Tab-separated table of C-alpha atoms in Angstrom:
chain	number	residue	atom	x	y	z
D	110	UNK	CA	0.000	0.000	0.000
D	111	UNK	CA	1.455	3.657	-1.094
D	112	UNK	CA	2.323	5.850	1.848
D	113	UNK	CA	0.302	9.006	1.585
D	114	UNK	CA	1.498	12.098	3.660
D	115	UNK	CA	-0.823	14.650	4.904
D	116	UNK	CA	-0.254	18.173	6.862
D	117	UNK	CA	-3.085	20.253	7.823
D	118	UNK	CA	-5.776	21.333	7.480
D	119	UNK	CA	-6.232	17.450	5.374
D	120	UNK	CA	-4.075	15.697	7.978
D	121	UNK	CA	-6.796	16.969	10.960
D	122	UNK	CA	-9.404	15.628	8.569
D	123	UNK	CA	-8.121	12.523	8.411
D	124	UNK	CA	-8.106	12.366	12.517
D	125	UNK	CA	-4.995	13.965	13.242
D	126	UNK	CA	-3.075	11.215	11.140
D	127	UNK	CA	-0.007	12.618	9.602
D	128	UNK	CA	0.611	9.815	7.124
D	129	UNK	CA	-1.705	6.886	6.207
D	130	UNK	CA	-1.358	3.799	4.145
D	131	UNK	CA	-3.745	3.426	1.116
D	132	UNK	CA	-5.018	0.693	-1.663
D	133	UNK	CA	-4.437	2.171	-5.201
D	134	UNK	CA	-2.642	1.348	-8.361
D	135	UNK	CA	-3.298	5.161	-9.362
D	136	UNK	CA	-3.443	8.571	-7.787
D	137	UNK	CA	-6.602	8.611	-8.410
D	138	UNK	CA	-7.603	5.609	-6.732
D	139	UNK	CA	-5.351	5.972	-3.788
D	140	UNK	CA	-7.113	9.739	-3.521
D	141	UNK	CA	-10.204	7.583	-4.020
D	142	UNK	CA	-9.126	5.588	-0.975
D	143	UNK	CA	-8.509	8.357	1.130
D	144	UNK	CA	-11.812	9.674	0.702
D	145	UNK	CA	-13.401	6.277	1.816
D	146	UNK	CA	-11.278	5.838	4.657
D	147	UNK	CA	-11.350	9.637	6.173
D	148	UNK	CA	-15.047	10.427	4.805
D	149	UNK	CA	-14.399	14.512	6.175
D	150	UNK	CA	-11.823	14.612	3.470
D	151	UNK	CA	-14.470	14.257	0.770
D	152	UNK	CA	-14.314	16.821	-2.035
D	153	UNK	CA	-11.285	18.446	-0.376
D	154	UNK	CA	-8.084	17.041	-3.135
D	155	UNK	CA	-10.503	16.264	-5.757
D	156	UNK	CA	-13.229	17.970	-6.655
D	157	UNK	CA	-16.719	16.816	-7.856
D	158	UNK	CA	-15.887	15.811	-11.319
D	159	UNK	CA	-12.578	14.049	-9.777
D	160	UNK	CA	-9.891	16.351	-10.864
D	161	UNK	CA	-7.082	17.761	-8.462
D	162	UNK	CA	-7.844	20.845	-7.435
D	163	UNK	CA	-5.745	23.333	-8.717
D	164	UNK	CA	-4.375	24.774	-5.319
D	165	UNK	CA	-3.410	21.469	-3.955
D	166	UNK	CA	-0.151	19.765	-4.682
D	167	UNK	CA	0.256	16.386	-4.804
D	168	UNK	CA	4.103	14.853	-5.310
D	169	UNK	CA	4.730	11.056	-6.217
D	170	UNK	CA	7.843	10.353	-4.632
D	171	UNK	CA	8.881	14.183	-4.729
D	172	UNK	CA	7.628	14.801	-8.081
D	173	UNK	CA	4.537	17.305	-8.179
D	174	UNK	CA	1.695	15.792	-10.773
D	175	UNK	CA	-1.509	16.795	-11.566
D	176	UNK	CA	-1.544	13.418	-13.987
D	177	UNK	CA	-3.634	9.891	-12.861
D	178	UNK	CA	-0.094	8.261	-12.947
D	179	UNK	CA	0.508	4.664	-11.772
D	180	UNK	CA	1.023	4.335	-7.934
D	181	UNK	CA	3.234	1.228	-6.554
D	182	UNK	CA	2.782	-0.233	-3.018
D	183	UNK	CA	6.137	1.477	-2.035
D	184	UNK	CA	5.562	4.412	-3.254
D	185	UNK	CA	5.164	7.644	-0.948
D	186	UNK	CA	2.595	10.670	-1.810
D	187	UNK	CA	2.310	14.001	-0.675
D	188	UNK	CA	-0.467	15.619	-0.244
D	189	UNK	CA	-0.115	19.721	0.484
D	190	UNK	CA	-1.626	22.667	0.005
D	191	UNK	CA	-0.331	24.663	-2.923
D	192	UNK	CA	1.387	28.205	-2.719
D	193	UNK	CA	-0.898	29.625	-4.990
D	194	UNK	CA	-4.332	28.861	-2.948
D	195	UNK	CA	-3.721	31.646	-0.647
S	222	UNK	CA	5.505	68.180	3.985
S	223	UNK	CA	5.406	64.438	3.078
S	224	UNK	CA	3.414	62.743	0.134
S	225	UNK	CA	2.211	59.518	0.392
S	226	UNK	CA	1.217	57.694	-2.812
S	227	UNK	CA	-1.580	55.123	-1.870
S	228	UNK	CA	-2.194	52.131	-4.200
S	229	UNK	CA	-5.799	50.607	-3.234
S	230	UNK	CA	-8.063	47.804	-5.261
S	231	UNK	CA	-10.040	51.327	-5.727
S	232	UNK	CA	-7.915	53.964	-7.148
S	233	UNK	CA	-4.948	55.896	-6.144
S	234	UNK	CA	-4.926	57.820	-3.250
S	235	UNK	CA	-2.584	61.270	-2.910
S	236	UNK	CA	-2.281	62.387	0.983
S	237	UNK	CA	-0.150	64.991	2.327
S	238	UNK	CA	0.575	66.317	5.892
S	239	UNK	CA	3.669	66.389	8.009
S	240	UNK	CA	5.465	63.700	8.306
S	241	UNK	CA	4.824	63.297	11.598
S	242	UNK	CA	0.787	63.832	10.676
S	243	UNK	CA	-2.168	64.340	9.948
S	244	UNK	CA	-2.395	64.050	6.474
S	245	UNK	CA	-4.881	64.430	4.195
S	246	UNK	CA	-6.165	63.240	1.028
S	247	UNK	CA	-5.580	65.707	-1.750
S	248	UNK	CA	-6.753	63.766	-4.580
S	249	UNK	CA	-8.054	60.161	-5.598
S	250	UNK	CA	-6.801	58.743	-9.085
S	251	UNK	CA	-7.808	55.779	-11.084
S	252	UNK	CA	-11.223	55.715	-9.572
S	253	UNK	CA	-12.795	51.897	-9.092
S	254	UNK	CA	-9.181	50.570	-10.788
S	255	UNK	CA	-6.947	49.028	-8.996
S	256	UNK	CA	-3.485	50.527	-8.374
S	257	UNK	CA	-0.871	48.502	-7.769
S	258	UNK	CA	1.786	50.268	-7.260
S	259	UNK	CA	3.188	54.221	-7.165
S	260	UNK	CA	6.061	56.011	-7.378
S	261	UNK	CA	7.650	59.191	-8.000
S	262	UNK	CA	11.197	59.177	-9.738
S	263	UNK	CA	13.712	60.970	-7.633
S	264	UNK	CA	15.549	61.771	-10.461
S	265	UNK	CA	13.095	63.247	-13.128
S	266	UNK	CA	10.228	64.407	-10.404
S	267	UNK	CA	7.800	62.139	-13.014
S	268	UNK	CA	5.144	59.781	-11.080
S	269	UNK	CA	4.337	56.558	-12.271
S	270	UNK	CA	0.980	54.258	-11.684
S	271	UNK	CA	0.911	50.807	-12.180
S	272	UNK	CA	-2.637	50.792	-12.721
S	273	UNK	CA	-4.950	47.597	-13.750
S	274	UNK	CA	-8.801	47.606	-14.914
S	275	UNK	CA	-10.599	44.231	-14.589
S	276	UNK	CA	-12.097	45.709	-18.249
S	277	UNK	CA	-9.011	46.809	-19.569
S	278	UNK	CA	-6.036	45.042	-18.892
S	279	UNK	CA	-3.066	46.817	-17.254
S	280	UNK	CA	-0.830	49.565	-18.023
S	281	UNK	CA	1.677	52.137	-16.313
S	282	UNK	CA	0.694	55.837	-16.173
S	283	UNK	CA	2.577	59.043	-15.643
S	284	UNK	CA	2.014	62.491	-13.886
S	285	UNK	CA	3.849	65.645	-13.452
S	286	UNK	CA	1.315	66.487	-10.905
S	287	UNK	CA	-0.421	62.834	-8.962
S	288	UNK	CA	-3.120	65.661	-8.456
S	289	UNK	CA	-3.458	66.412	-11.819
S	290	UNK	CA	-3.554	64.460	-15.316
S	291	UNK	CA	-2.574	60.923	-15.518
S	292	UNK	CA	-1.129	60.235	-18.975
S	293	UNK	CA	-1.238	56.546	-20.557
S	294	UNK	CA	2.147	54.635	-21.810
S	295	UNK	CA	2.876	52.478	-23.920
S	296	UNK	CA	2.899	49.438	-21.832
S	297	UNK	CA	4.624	47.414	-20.856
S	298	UNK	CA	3.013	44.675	-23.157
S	299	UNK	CA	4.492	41.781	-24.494
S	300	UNK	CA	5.874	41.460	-28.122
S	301	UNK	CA	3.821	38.811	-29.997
S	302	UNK	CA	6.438	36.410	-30.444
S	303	UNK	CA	6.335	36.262	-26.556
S	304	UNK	CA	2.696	34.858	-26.611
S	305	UNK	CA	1.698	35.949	-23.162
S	306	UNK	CA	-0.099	38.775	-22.121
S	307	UNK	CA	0.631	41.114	-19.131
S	308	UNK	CA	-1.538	40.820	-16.286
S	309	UNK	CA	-0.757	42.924	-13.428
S	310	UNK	CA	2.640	45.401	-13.106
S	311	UNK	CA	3.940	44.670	-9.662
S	312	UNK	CA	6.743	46.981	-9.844
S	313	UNK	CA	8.400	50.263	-11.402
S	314	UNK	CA	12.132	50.864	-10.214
S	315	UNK	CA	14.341	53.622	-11.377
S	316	UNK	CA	17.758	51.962	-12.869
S	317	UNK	CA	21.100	52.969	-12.035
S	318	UNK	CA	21.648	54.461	-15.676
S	319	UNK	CA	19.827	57.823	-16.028
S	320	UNK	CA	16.138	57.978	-17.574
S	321	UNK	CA	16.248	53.873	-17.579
S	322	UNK	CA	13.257	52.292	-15.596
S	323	UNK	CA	12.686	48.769	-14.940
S	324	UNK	CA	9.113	47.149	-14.369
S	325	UNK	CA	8.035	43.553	-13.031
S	326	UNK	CA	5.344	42.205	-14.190
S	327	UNK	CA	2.728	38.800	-14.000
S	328	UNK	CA	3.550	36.644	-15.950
S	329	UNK	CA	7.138	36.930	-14.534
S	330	UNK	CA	9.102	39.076	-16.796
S	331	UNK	CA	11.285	42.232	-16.421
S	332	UNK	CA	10.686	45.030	-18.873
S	333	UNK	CA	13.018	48.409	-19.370
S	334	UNK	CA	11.575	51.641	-20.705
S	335	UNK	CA	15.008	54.250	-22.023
S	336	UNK	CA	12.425	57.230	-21.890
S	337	UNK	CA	11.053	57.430	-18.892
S	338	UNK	CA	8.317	55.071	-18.854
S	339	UNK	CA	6.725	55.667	-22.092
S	340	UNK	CA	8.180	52.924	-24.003
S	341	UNK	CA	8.822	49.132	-22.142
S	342	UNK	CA	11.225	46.647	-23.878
S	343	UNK	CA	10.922	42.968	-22.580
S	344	UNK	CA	14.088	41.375	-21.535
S	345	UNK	CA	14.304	38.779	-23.411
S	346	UNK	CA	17.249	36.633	-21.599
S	347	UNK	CA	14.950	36.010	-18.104
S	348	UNK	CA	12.005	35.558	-20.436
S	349	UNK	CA	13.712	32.836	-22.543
S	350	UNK	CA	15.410	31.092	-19.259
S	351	UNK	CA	15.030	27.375	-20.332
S	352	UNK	CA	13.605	26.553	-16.742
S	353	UNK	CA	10.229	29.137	-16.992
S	354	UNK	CA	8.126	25.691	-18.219
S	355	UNK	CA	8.696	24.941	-14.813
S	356	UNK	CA	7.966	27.907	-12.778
S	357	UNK	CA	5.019	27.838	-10.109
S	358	UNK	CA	2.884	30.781	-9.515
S	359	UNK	CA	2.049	32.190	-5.904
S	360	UNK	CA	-1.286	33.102	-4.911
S	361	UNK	CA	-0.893	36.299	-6.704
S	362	UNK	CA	0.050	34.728	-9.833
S	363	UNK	CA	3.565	34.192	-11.062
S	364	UNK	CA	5.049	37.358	-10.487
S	365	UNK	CA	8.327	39.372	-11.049
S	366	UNK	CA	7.656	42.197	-8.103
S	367	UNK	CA	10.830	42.855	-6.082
S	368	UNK	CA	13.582	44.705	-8.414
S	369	UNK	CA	16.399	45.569	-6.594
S	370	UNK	CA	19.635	47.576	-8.243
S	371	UNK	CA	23.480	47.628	-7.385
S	372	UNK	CA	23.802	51.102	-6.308
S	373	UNK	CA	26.153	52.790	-8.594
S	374	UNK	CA	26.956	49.510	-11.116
S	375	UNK	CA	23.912	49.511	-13.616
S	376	UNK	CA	25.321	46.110	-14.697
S	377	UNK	CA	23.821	44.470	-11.642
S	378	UNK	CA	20.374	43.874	-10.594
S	379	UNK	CA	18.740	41.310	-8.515
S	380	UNK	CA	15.183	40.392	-8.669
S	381	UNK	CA	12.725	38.036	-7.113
S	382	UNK	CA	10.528	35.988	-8.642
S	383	UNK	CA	7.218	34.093	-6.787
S	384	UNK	CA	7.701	31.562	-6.886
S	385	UNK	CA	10.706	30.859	-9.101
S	386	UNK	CA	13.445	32.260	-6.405
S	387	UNK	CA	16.088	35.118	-6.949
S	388	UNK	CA	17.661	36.221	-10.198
S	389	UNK	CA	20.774	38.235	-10.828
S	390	UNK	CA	22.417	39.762	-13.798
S	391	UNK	CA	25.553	40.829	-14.183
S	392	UNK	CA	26.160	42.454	-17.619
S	393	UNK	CA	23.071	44.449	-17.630
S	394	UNK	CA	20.141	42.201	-18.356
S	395	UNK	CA	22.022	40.193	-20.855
S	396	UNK	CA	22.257	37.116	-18.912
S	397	UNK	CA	21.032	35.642	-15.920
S	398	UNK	CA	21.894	33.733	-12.902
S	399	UNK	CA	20.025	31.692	-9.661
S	400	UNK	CA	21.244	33.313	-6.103
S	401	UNK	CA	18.776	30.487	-4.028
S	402	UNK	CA	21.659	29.188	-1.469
S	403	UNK	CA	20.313	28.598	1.632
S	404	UNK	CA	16.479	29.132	1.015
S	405	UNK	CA	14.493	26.353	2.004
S	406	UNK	CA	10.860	25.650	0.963
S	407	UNK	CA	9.313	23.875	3.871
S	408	UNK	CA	5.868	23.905	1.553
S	409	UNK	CA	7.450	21.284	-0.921
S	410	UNK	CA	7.755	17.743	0.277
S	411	UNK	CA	11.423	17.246	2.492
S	412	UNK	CA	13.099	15.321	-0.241
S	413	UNK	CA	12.273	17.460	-3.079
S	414	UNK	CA	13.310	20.944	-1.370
S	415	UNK	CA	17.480	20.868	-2.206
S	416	UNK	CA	16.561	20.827	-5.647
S	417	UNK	CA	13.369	22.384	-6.020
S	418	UNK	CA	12.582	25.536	-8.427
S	419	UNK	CA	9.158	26.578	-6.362
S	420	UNK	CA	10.682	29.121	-4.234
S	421	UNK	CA	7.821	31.843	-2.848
S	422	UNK	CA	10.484	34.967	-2.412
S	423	UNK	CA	7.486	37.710	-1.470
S	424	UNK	CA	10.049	40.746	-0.668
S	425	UNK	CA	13.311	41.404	-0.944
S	426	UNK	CA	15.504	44.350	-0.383
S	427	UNK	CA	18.736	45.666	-0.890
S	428	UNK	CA	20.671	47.658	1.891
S	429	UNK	CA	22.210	50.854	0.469
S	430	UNK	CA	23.905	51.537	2.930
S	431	UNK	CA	26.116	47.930	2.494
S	432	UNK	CA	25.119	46.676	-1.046
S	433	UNK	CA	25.962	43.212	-0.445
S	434	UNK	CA	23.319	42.566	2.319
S	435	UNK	CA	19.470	42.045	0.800
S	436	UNK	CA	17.121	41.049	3.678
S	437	UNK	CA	14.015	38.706	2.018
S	438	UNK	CA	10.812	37.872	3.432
S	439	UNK	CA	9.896	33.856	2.194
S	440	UNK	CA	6.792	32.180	2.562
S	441	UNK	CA	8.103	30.245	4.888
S	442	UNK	CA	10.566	31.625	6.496
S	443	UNK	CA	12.643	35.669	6.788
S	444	UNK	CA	16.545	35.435	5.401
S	445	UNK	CA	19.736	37.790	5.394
S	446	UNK	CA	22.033	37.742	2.853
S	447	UNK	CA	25.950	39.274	3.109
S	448	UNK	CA	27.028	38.373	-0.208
S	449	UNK	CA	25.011	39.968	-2.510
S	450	UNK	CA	21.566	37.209	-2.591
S	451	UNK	CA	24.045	34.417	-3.565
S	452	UNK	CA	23.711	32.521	-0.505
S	453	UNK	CA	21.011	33.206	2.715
S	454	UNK	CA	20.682	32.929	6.132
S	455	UNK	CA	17.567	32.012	8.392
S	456	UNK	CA	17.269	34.815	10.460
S	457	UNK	CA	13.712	34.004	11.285
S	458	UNK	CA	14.103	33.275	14.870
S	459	UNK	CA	12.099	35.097	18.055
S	460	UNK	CA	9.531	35.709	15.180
S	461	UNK	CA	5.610	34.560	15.797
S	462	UNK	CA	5.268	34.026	12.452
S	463	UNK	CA	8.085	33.357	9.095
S	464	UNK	CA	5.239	34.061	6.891
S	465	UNK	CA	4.287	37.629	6.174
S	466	UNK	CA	4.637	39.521	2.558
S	467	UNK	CA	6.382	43.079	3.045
S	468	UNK	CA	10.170	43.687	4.653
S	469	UNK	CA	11.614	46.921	4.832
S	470	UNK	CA	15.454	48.080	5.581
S	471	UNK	CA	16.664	51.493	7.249
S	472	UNK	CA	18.655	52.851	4.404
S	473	UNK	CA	21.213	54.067	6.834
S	474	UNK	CA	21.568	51.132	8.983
S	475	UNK	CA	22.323	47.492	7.241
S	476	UNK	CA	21.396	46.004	10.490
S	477	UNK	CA	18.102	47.380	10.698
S	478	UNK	CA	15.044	45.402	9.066
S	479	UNK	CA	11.157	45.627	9.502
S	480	UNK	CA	8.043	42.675	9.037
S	481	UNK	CA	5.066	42.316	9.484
S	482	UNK	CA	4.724	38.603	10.545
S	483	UNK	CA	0.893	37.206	9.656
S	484	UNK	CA	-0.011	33.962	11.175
S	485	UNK	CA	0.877	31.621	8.532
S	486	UNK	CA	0.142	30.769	4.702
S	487	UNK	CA	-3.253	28.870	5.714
S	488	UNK	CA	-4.173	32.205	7.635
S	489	UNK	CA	-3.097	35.578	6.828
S	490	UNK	CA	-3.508	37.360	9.284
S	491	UNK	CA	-1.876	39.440	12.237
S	492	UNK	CA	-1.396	36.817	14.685
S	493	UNK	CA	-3.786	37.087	17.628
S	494	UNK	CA	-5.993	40.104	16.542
S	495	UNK	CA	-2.560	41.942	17.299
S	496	UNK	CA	-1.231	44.473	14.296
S	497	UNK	CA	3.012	44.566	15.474
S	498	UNK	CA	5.979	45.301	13.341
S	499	UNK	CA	8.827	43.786	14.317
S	500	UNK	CA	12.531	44.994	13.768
S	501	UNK	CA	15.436	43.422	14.100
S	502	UNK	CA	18.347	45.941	15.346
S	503	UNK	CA	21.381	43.401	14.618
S	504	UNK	CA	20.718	42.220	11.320
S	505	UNK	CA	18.103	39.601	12.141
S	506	UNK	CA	19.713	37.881	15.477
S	507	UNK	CA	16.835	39.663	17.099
S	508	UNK	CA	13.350	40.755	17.267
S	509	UNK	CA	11.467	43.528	19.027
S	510	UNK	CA	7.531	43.755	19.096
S	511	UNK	CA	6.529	47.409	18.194
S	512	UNK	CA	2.987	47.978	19.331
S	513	UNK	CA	2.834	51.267	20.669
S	514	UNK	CA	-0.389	53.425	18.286
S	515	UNK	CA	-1.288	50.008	16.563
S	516	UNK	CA	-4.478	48.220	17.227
S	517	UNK	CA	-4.017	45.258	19.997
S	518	UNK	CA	-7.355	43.941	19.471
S	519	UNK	CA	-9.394	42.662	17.410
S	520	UNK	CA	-7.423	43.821	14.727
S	521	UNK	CA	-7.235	40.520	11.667
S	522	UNK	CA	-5.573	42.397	9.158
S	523	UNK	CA	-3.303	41.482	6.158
S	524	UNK	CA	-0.632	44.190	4.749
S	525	UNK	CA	1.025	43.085	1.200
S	526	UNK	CA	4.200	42.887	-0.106
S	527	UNK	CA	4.201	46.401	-1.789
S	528	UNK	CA	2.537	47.923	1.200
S	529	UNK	CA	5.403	48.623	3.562
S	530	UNK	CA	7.845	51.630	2.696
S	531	UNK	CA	9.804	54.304	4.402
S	532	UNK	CA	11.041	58.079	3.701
S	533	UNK	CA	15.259	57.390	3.549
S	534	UNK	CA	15.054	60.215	6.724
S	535	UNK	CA	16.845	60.390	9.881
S	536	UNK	CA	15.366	59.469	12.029
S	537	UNK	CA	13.461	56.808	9.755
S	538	UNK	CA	9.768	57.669	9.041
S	539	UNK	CA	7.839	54.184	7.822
S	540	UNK	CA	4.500	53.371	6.858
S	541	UNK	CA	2.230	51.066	5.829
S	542	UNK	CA	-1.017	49.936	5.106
S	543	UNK	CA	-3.747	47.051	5.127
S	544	UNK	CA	-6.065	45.729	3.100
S	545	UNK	CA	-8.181	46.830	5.552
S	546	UNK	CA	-7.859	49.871	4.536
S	547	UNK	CA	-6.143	51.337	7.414
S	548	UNK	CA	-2.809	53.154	6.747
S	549	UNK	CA	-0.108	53.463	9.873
S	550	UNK	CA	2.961	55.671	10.310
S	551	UNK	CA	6.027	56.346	12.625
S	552	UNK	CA	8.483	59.054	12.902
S	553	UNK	CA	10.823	57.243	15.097
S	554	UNK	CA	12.119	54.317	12.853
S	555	UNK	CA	9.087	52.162	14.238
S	556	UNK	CA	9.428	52.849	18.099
S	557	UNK	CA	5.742	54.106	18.209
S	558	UNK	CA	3.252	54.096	15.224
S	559	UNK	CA	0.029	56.886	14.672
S	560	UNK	CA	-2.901	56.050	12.111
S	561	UNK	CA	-2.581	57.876	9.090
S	562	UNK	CA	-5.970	57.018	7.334
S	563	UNK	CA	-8.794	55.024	8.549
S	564	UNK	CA	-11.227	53.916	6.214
S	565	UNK	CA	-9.264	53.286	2.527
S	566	UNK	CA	-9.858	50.958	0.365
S	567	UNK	CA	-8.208	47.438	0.457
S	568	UNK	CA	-4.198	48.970	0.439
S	569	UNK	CA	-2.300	46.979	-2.110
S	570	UNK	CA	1.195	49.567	-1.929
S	571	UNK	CA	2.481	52.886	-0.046
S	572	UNK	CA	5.467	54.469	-1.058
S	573	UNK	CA	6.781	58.319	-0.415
S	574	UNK	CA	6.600	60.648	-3.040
């Protein structure tokens, strides 16, 4: 399962867990899975047509994406907020 | 008597008192435009506005008189080749080379007018930089808005960039080089930040008094540096906050710097409903609180990067305004503050005329 970082405010949403380990052979499905698991973070990475939203980052093992790219189990994901959503 | 030039999201506003107060307001340009930025050229006496309609796009304008006619210039605009279009002019700066201005603009580019504003010529060599694919915008787009010149060597400049870092030339424009040393982006995931392009610079300033020290205000953090912005020290410590937008230095004292910390990038705001400048008297080992005339309550209020200024005097006159639109001074480099206006609109730059 791919390692997915979180810092606030997703990381309170997700019960004060800093970093959680998700099901997911994509972003999108491991963003999928973080939904399911942490319900309050609903709509908060992607929004209602299942994009990124454009003032969050997400990195793949450092590496900012806004692409559905292939996720591996040992694989580590970031997910931040964006300096441009200020 | 002391002119203040007052950029707000609803004109530009003209006061004039003492400097030690009350002003007034002798005139309101631009009306319902925002103005983004002011100046007067110290050399020629000429003002220029930095002026963007939500209609009309922007464009820099010029007065003999900021109480009397505004004229239009040519730009700055981008040549077609460029494909981009300018969206907001962040900053005029007058050049080391007589009648040469230099203007930063969103998307980040650096343009030079020969005649005194009236004509703007993009420089090509930043534009062109191989790396700009890359570059991240901040929240207020990708901007070029700090421009800061080597006193006395028109050859060198040194810009900043949010969020693509610090720039410096060497040979006039012609060429251009990374001065990032030490600046660390705690917003990009730990392994990523040695090499990482997205650095948020939102101020930086160049010490006249000792050309080689710049002090820079980060999104995440406040830095010094003694070498001319090649390489940078934290010097964010006793702090409440390393995020904030504006950063001033006494002209006549490298050791002397001003913020304005806000609580942090997720909230940006004086922390605690408390409005306090703090300056640093020993080049950023450490900080005092300076409250006295500011609101200590209740007071949520965010001042920008271009907000912040002072007069060059002795003893240093600042001031600086919120998007609140409440606009502060002090006579007494910071020791106690008095309001200078009240009820603006949303301040987006001071700067003494």
């Amino acid at each position: 399962m791919a390692l997915v970082k979180l810092r606030a405010p997703l990381k309170d949403l997700a019960g004060g867990r800093s970093e959680v380990r998700l099901q997911g052979a994509s972003l999108t499905e491991v963003l999928r899975a973080l939904e399911r698991e942490h319900p309050r973070t609903a709509g908060w990475v992607l929004d209602e047509r299942g994009g990124i939203r454009p003032h969050v980052g997400v990195f793949v093992n450092g590496e900012r994406t806004k692409e559905d790219v292939p996720v591996g189990p040992d694989d580590r994901l970031y997910v931040l907020p964006s300096i441009s959503g200020g | 008597m002391t002119e203040l030039l007052i950029g707000t999201r609803k004109g530009l506003f003209v006061l004039r008192g003492d400097r030690s107060g009350p002003f007034e307001i002798v005139h309101r340009a631009f009306e319902g435009v925002t103005v983004e930025y002011a100046i007067r050229d110290p050399r020629s006496g000429l003002y220029l506005a930095s002026v963007t309609s939500g209609h009309f796009g922007p464009r820099v304008w010029t007065a003999n008189d900021p109480t009397g006619k505004w004229e239009q210039t040519a730009g700055p605009a981008f040549p077609e080749d460029a494909g981009a279009t300018v969206e907001r002019i962040w900053v005029v700066t007058p050049a080391e080379e007589d009648g040469v201005l230099w203007a930063g603009v969103a998307p980040a580019a650096l343009f030079r007018s020969e005649d005194g504003g009236e004509t703007w010529e993009l420089n090509r060599a930043l534009w062109d930089r191989p790396e700009r694919p890359r570059w991240q915008p901040g929240a207020g787009g990708l901007a070029l808005h700090s421009i800061c010149p080597m006193p006395g060597d028109p050859d060198r400049l040194t810009l900043a960039i949010s969020a693509a870092g610090i720039w410096h030339t060497d040979d006039r424009g012609k060429s251009w080089r990374k001065g990032n040393t030490g600046l660390v982006p705690l917003y990009i995931p730990e392994e990523s930040r040695a090499t990482s392009e997205d650095l948020c610079v939102h101020n930086v300033h160049r010490s006249p008094a000792r050309p080689e020290r710049l002090m820079l205000q980060f999104h995440t953090g406040v830095y010094r540096s003694d070498d001319g912005g090649d390489t940078w020290t934290d010097i964010g410590e006793g702090l409440p906050s390393t995020f904030g937008f504006p950063m001033a230095i006494d002209p006549a004292d490298p050791d002397s710097g001003y913020v304005i910390p806000l609580v942090a990038d997720l909230d940006r705001v004086t922390p605690g409903g408390s409005l306090r400048v703090y300056v640093t008297r020993d080049a950023g080992k450490s900080w005092t609180a300076r409250t006295h005339g500011l609101p200590q309550r209740d007071a949520y209020m965010t001042v920008l990067r271009q907000a912040f200024t002072h007069d060059g005097g002795t003893p240093l006159c600042l001031y600086f305004g919120a998007t609140s639109g409440a606009v502060f001074g002090s006579v007494d480099a910071g020791a106690t503050w008095f309001t200078v206006a009240e009820r603006l609109a949303p301040v987006t730059a001071v700067r003494v005329a």
